[in-house]
XYZ file of C-alpha atoms in Angstrom:
326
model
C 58.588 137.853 120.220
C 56.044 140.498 120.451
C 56.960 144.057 122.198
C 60.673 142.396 121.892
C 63.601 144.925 122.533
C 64.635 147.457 120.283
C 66.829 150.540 119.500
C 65.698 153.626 118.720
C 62.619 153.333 119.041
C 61.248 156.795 120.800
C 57.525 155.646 121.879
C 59.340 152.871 123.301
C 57.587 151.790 127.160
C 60.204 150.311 129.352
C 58.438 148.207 132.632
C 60.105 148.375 135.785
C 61.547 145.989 137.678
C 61.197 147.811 140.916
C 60.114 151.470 141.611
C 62.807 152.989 139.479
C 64.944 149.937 138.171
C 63.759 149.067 134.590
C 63.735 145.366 133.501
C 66.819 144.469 131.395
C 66.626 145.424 128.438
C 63.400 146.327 129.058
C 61.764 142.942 128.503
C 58.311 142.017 129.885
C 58.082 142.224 133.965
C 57.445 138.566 135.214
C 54.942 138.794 137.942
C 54.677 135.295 139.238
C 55.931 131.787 138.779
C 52.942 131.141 136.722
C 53.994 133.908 134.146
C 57.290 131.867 133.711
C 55.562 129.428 130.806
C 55.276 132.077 128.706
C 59.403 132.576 128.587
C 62.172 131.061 127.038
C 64.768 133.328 128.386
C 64.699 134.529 132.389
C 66.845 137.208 133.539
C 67.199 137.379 137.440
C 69.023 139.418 139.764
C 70.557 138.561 143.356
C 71.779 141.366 145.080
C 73.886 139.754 147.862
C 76.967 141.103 149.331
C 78.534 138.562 151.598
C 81.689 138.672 153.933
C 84.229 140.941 152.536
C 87.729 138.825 151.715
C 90.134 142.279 151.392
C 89.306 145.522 152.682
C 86.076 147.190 152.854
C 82.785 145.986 150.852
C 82.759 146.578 147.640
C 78.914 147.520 147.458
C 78.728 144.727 144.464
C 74.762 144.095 145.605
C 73.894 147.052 143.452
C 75.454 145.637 140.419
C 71.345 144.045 139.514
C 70.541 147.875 139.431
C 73.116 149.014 137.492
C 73.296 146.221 135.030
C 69.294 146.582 134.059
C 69.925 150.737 133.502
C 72.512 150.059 131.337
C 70.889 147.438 129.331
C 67.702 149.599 127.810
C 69.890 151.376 125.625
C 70.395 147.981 123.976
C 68.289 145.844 122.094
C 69.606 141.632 120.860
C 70.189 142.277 117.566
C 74.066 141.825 116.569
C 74.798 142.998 112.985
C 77.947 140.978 112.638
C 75.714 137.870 112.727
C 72.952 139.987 111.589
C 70.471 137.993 114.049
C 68.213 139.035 116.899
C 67.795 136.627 119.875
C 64.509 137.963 120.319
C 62.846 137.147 116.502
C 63.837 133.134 118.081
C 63.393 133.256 121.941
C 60.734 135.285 124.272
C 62.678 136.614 127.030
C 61.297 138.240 130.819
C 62.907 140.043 133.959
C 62.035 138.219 136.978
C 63.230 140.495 139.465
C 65.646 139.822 142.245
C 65.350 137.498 144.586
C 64.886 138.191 148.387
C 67.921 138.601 150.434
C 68.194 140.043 154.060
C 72.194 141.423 154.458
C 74.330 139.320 156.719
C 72.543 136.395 156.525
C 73.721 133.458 154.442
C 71.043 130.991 155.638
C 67.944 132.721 154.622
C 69.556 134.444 151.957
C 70.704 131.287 149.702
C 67.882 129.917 150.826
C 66.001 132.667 148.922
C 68.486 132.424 145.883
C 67.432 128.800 145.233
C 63.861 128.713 146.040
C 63.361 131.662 143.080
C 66.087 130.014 141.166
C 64.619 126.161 141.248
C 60.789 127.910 139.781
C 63.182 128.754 136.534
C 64.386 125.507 136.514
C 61.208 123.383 136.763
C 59.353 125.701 133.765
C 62.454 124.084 132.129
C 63.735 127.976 131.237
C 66.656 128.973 130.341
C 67.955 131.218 133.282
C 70.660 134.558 133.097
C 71.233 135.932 136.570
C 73.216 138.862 137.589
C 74.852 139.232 141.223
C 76.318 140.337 143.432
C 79.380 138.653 144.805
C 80.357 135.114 143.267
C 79.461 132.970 146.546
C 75.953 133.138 144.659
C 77.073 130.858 142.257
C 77.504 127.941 144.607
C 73.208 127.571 145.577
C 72.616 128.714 141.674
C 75.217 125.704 140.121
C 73.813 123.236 143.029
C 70.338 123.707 141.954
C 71.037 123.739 138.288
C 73.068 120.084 139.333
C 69.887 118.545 140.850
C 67.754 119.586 137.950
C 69.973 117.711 136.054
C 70.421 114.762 138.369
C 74.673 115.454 138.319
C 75.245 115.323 134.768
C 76.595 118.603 134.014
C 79.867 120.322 133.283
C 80.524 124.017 134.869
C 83.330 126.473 133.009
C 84.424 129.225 135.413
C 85.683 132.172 133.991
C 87.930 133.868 136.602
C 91.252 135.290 137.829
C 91.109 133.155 140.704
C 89.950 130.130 141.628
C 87.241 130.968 144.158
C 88.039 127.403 146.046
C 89.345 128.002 149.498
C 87.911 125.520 151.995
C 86.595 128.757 154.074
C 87.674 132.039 154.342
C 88.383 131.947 158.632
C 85.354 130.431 159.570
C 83.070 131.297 156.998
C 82.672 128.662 154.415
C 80.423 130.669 152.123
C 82.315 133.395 151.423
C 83.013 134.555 148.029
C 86.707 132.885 147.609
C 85.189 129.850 148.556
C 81.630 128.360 146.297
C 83.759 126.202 144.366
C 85.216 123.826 147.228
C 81.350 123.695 148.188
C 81.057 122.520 144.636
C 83.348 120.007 144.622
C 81.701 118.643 148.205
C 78.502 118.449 146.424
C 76.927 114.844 145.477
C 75.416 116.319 142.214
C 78.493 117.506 141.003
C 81.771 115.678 139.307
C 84.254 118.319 139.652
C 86.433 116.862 136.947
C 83.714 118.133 134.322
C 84.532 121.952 135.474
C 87.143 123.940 134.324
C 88.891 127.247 135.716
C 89.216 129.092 133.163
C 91.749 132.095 132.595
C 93.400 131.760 136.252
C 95.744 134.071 136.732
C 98.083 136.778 138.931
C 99.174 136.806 142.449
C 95.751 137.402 144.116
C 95.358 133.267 144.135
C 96.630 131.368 147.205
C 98.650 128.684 146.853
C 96.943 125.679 147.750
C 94.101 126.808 145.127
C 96.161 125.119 142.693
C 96.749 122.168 144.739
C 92.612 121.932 145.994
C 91.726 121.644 142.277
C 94.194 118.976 141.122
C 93.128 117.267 144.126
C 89.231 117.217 143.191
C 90.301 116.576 139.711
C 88.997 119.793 138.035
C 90.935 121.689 134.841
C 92.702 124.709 135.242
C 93.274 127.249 131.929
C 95.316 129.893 133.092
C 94.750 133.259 131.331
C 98.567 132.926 130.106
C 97.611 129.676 127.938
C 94.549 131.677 126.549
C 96.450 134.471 125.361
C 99.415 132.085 124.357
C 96.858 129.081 122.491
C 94.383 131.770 121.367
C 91.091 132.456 122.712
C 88.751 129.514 120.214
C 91.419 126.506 120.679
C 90.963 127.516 124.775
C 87.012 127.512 125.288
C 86.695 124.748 122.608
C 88.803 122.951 124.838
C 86.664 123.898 128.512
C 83.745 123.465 126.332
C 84.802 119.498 125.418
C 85.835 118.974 129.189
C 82.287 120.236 130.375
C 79.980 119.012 127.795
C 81.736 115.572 127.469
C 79.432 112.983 129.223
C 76.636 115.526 130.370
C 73.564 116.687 129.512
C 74.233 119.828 130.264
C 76.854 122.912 130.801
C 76.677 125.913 133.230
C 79.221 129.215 132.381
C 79.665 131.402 135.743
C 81.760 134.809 134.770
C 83.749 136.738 137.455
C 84.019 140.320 135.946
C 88.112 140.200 136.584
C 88.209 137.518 133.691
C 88.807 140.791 131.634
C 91.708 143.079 132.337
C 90.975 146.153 134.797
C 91.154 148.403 131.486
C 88.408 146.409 130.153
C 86.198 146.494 133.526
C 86.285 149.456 135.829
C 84.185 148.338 138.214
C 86.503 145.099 138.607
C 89.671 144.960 141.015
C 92.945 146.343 139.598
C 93.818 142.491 138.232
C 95.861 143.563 134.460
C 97.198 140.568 131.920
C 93.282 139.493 131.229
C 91.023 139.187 128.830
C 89.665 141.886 126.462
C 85.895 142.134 125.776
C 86.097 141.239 122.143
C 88.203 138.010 123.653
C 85.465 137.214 126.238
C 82.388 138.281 124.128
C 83.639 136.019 121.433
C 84.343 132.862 123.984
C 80.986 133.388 125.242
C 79.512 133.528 122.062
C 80.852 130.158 121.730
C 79.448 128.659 124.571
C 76.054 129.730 123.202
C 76.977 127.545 120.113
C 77.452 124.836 122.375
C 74.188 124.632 124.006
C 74.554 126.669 127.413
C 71.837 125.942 129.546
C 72.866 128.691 132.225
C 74.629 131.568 132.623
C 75.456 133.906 135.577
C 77.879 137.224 135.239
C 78.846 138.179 138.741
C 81.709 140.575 141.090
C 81.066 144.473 139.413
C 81.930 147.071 142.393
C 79.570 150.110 141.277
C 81.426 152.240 143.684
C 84.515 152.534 141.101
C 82.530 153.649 137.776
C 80.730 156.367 137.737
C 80.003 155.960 134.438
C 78.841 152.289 134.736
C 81.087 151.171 132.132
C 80.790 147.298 133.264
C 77.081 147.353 133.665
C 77.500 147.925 129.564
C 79.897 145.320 129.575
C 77.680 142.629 131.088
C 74.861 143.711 128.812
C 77.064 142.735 126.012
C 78.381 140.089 127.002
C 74.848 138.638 127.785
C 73.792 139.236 124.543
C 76.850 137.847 122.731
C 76.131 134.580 124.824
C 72.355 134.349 124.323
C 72.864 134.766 120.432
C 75.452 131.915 120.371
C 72.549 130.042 121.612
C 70.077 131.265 119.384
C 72.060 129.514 116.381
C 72.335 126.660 118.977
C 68.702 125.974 119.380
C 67.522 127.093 116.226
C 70.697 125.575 113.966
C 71.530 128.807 112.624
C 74.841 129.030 110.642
């Protein structure tokens, strides 16, 4: 990839994003849907805050803004693999896509129209939120380009599957009941993965036996070891479909590995979920989404160089994927 991303480089011209937000990793600046052919990779942001489930907002909508400063001091090359994504794949920042606060309708509405241009250029598409009810339009649109056959792994502390939070059916502990009502989806190809603590209610449990999806509760990972546990969510959700989506809530990894997470402990580390991810890339992801960072409680922005990471551990899994690299 020419002008692809690099360290240390001090002549180095990062684009922008918006009027002060750089792209991530400062990759090329994808002006239109017709600019999308000329991408493998497409990095998008949705900067939604829904209805708050505990407390006060968490001000998660900025997490797009903090994620793409933290990524330019970071380029795709790992040296423990000694590959660069970017010498395989062309990557571009596509922006965010348009939300207006408060409103659900026009804002998912937004979230798919941007995301379904990614998905008809046949890209590959990384998006960072925002609050996890995103995932629900992204995974429904990602199902109908793929006419049902696909398998979802969640990585979470909780199960995000209440029928509706009072009234509200869209709310952020709720996209993956949505899921399982959706024709394009068969929830017995998705797996919860690393469920765990007393922040889950107790029908969540119940819902997802019901529907017919796996649970992997953080416990098993740590007791079964992190490869045997995504090699098995990786079997469920690539058995029988043509396709796999990985959604990651930030509280997957223990509050001392994620700052800007809730105060959830007994989780992952980020060698634990790097390394999982990594192996999802291996497999063949076809989408990946890394929501739920709370900006408010890191002043350092700790997680937004978390998520960077973890993005690129992912996307050079799938660079030996595509490429069959050892």
């Amino acid at each position: 990839m020419k002008d692809k991303p690099i360290c240390y480089v001090p002549e180095r011209k990062i684009p922008e994003i918006f009027s002060g937000v750089p792209t991530f990793l400062g990759l090329p600046k994808i002006q239109s849907k017709e600019d999308l052919k000329n991408y493998d990779i497409v990095f998008m942001g949705v900067p939604w805050e829904g209805i708050c489930t505990y407390g006060k907002f968490s001000g998660c909508e900025l997490s797009t803004k903090n994620i793409r400063n933290a990524s330019t001091r970071y380029g795709a090359y790992l040296p423990e693999f000694d590959l660069d994504a970017f010498d395989y794949f062309t990557g571009g920042d596509f922006g965010d896509c348009a939300i207006e606060n408060g409103n659900y309708d026009f804002s998912f509405d937004s979230i798919r129209k941007k995301y379904s241009q990614i998905l008809e250029e046949n890209k590959i598409p990384i998006v960072f939120g925002g609050d996890h009810s995103i995932s629900f339009p992204l995974i429904s649109e990602f199902a109908k380009k793929h006419k049902g056959k696909i398998g979802i792994i969640h990585f979470d502390a909780h199960m995000d599957n209440m029928e509706s939070y009072g009234e509200e059916k869209l709310a952020r502990c709720s996209p993956f009941y949505r899921l399982y009502e959706d024709l394009n989806i068969d929830p017995t190809k998705m797996v919860h993965f690393g469920i765990r603590g007393p922040r889950n209610n107790p029908n969540a449990l119940k819902t997802a036996k019901k529907f017919g999806a796996t649970v992997i509760t953080g416990m098993e990972i740590k007791e079964n070891g992190w490869l045997n546990s995504i090699k098995k969510a990786i079997e469920i959700a690539s058995k029988d479909t043509e396709a796999f989506y990985v959604t990651v809530c930030s509280d997957i990894l223990d509050i001392a590995n994620n700052p800007a997470g809730p105060p959830d402990p007994c989780g992952m580390t980020t060698y634990e979920l790097a390394m999982m991810l990594h192996e999802c890339g291996k497999a063949g992801v076809s989408a990946f989404d890394f929501v739920e960072l709370y900006p408010g409680k890191d002043p350092s922005n700790t997680s937004g160089h978390v998520a960077t990471w973890m993005s690129i551990y992912l996307l050079v899994g799938l660079t030996k994927f595509k490429f069959n690299l050892k």
